[in-house]
Short mmCIF file of C-alpha atoms in Angstrom, two decimals:
data_model
loop_
_atom_site.label_atom_id
_atom_site.label_comp_id
_atom_site.label_asym_id
_atom_site.label_seq_id
_atom_site.Cartn_x
_atom_site.Cartn_y
_atom_site.Cartn_z
CA MET A 1 -13.54 51.22 25.40
CA SER A 2 -11.68 47.95 25.06
CA ASP A 3 -10.60 46.39 21.75
CA GLU A 4 -13.12 43.58 22.19
CA THR A 5 -16.12 45.92 22.36
CA ARG A 6 -14.96 48.03 19.39
CA ALA A 7 -14.40 45.01 17.15
CA GLY A 8 -17.95 43.78 17.60
CA PRO A 9 -19.15 40.23 17.26
CA GLY A 10 -17.70 37.81 14.72
CA PRO A 11 -14.29 36.51 13.81
CA ASP A 12 -11.16 38.59 14.01
CA PRO A 13 -10.63 40.14 10.55
CA SER A 14 -6.84 39.69 10.70
CA PRO A 15 -6.06 36.23 12.12
CA ASP A 16 -2.57 35.61 13.41
CA PRO A 17 -0.88 33.05 11.09
CA SER A 18 1.18 31.71 13.97
CA MET A 19 -2.03 30.56 15.65
CA ASP A 20 -2.94 28.25 12.77
CA LYS A 21 -2.74 24.70 14.16
CA THR A 22 -3.14 22.95 10.80
CA PRO A 23 -0.01 20.89 10.21
CA GLU A 24 1.78 21.63 6.98
CA ARG A 25 1.89 18.58 4.75
CA ALA A 26 5.34 17.68 3.53
CA PRO A 27 5.64 16.94 -0.17
CA ASP A 28 6.05 13.33 -1.19
CA VAL A 29 9.65 12.44 -1.85
CA VAL A 30 9.75 10.19 -4.90
CA ARG A 31 13.37 9.22 -5.45
CA SER A 32 13.37 7.60 -8.93
CA ARG A 33 11.40 7.08 -12.13
CA PHE A 34 10.72 3.53 -10.96
CA ASP A 35 9.14 4.95 -7.79
CA ARG A 36 7.00 7.33 -9.87
CA GLY A 37 5.70 4.34 -11.82
CA VAL A 38 4.96 2.46 -8.61
CA VAL A 39 3.03 5.45 -7.23
CA ARG A 40 0.97 5.70 -10.44
CA VAL A 41 0.08 2.00 -10.33
CA ALA A 42 -0.78 2.29 -6.63
CA GLN A 43 -3.06 5.26 -7.30
CA PHE A 44 -4.90 3.13 -9.84
CA ALA A 45 -5.01 0.16 -7.43
CA ALA A 46 -6.51 2.37 -4.72
CA TRP A 47 -9.73 2.32 -6.75
CA LEU A 48 -9.97 -1.42 -6.14
CA VAL A 49 -11.24 -0.67 -2.63
CA PHE A 50 -14.01 1.48 -4.11
CA ILE A 51 -14.92 -1.34 -6.52
CA ALA A 52 -14.95 -3.78 -3.60
CA MET A 53 -17.29 -1.46 -1.70
CA ALA A 54 -19.59 -1.12 -4.72
CA ILE A 55 -19.95 -4.85 -5.22
CA SER A 56 -20.50 -5.29 -1.47
CA VAL A 57 -23.40 -2.83 -1.70
CA TYR A 58 -24.68 -4.84 -4.69
CA GLU A 59 -24.54 -8.01 -2.57
CA VAL A 60 -26.51 -6.38 0.27
CA ILE A 61 -29.19 -5.17 -2.16
CA MET A 62 -29.43 -8.56 -3.86
CA ARG A 63 -29.46 -10.51 -0.60
CA TYR A 64 -31.86 -8.42 1.48
CA GLY A 65 -33.79 -6.57 -1.21
CA PHE A 66 -34.41 -9.40 -3.66
CA GLY A 67 -33.63 -12.53 -1.63
CA ALA A 68 -31.02 -13.57 -4.20
CA PRO A 69 -27.59 -13.74 -2.54
CA THR A 70 -24.53 -14.05 -4.73
CA SER A 71 -21.83 -16.69 -4.50
CA TRP A 72 -19.00 -14.56 -5.89
CA VAL A 73 -19.01 -11.27 -3.98
CA HIS A 74 -17.23 -12.26 -0.77
CA GLU A 75 -14.26 -13.87 -2.49
CA THR A 76 -14.00 -11.07 -5.02
CA VAL A 77 -14.01 -8.39 -2.32
CA VAL A 78 -11.31 -10.22 -0.35
CA MET A 79 -9.18 -10.54 -3.49
CA LEU A 80 -9.59 -6.88 -4.50
CA VAL A 81 -8.74 -5.58 -1.03
CA ALA A 82 -5.78 -7.99 -0.77
CA VAL A 83 -4.37 -6.75 -4.09
CA SER A 84 -4.73 -3.10 -3.06
CA PHE A 85 -3.16 -3.90 0.31
CA CYS A 86 -0.21 -5.64 -1.39
CA LEU A 87 0.53 -2.53 -3.43
CA GLY A 88 0.46 -0.32 -0.33
CA GLY A 89 3.95 -1.40 0.73
CA PRO A 90 5.68 -0.45 -2.52
CA ALA A 91 3.68 2.80 -2.66
CA ALA A 92 4.71 3.77 0.88
CA LEU A 93 8.34 2.97 0.13
CA ALA A 94 8.20 4.89 -3.16
CA SER A 95 6.84 8.07 -1.59
CA ASN A 96 8.92 7.76 1.60
CA ARG A 97 5.82 7.50 3.80
CA HIS A 98 6.72 4.31 5.62
CA ILE A 99 6.80 4.12 9.41
CA ARG A 100 10.12 4.99 10.98
CA VAL A 101 11.29 5.64 14.50
CA LYS A 102 12.65 9.16 14.36
CA VAL A 103 14.09 9.55 17.86
CA LEU A 104 17.65 8.84 16.74
CA TYR A 105 17.10 10.21 13.23
CA ASP A 106 16.04 13.66 14.49
CA ALA A 107 18.84 13.82 17.05
CA VAL A 108 21.70 13.61 14.52
CA GLY A 109 23.01 15.84 11.77
CA PRO A 110 22.39 15.51 8.03
CA ARG A 111 25.60 13.58 7.34
CA PHE A 112 24.75 10.87 9.90
CA ARG A 113 21.16 10.81 8.62
CA LEU A 114 22.51 9.87 5.20
CA TRP A 115 24.31 6.92 6.78
CA LEU A 116 21.13 5.94 8.64
CA ASP A 117 19.19 6.12 5.36
CA ARG A 118 21.72 3.87 3.66
CA PHE A 119 21.63 1.41 6.55
CA ASN A 120 17.83 1.42 6.38
CA ASP A 121 17.94 0.81 2.61
CA LEU A 122 20.39 -2.07 3.10
CA VAL A 123 18.24 -3.72 5.79
CA THR A 124 15.12 -3.18 3.67
CA PHE A 125 16.82 -4.77 0.67
CA GLY A 126 17.91 -7.80 2.70
CA PHE A 127 14.47 -8.23 4.25
CA CYS A 128 12.68 -7.85 0.92
CA LEU A 129 15.10 -10.26 -0.75
CA GLY A 130 14.28 -12.89 1.87
CA MET A 131 10.56 -12.16 1.59
CA THR A 132 10.76 -12.42 -2.21
CA TYR A 133 12.23 -15.90 -1.88
CA ALA A 134 9.53 -16.90 0.63
CA ALA A 135 6.81 -15.44 -1.61
CA TRP A 136 8.22 -17.32 -4.60
CA VAL A 137 8.04 -20.61 -2.69
CA MET A 138 4.48 -19.80 -1.61
CA PHE A 139 3.42 -18.78 -5.14
CA TYR A 140 5.06 -21.81 -6.75
CA GLY A 141 3.14 -24.09 -4.38
CA ALA A 142 -0.09 -22.25 -5.25
CA SER A 143 0.50 -22.33 -9.01
CA HIS A 144 1.81 -25.87 -9.53
CA ASN A 145 0.43 -29.26 -8.56
CA PRO A 146 2.62 -31.87 -6.80
CA LEU A 147 3.80 -33.18 -10.19
CA GLY A 148 5.16 -29.74 -11.07
CA GLU A 149 2.50 -28.96 -13.67
CA TRP A 150 0.85 -25.54 -13.89
CA GLN A 151 -2.40 -25.62 -11.90
CA LEU A 152 -3.65 -22.62 -9.95
CA GLU A 153 -4.79 -23.12 -6.38
CA ARG A 154 -8.51 -22.46 -6.04
CA SER A 155 -10.68 -21.37 -3.15
CA GLY A 156 -12.63 -24.62 -2.76
CA THR A 157 -16.06 -22.95 -2.66
CA SER A 158 -18.98 -23.53 -5.02
CA TRP A 159 -17.68 -20.73 -7.28
CA ASN A 160 -14.05 -21.93 -6.90
CA PRO A 161 -12.05 -19.05 -8.46
CA PRO A 162 -8.22 -19.15 -8.61
CA PHE A 163 -8.00 -16.08 -6.35
CA PRO A 164 -5.69 -17.65 -3.71
CA ALA A 165 -3.01 -18.25 -6.35
CA LEU A 166 -3.52 -14.79 -7.85
CA VAL A 167 -3.19 -13.07 -4.47
CA LYS A 168 -0.03 -15.05 -3.71
CA GLY A 169 1.31 -13.96 -7.09
CA MET A 170 0.53 -10.35 -6.18
CA ILE A 171 2.37 -10.75 -2.87
CA LEU A 172 5.37 -12.03 -4.82
CA ALA A 173 5.19 -9.08 -7.21
CA ALA A 174 4.86 -6.57 -4.36
CA VAL A 175 7.88 -7.78 -2.38
CA ALA A 176 9.94 -8.12 -5.58
CA ILE A 177 9.07 -4.51 -6.44
CA MET A 178 10.11 -3.42 -2.94
CA CYS A 179 13.37 -5.34 -3.35
CA VAL A 180 14.11 -3.44 -6.58
CA GLN A 181 13.13 -0.14 -4.92
CA ALA A 182 15.44 -0.72 -1.98
CA LEU A 183 18.29 -1.59 -4.34
CA ILE A 184 17.69 1.58 -6.37
CA HIS A 185 17.51 3.67 -3.17
CA LEU A 186 20.72 2.10 -1.91
#
């Protein structure tokens, strides 16, 4: 009698662990206390997408169920998703989950990898520094009128919230945070 007929139907009672195709998830590498704080804030901000979804469902119910569309949902959803998207960059950098080309990185030893990491941190710092300046110029233009007085840019719709200026401020905050992160990592 073969092993297959003796075992009977059903799964093998002693599966071979080497046959498990589930990839093992690497732990997040958080390099500093600042990064831990960024990850905590980003975990909170991830709920903004859920809130955006909930108010979108509310809009659908109001529009098609009661014939009473809202004027505020679309702009609010765009703002909430934009804020959560802005915080995705610092969160990815904090937990070392950003995209990287690993062809060269995997081909070298640990000592050269350290130099590649430092080079990457230096380039990231320079890029984020430039982006912080550009975001500051963009935010200043959205938060001040041509006379230099404080006046938030508004959407121009019937509701007219100051969301464009707030999102530009969040972009500024996000790239400034990434600049600080890259400096700390360096």
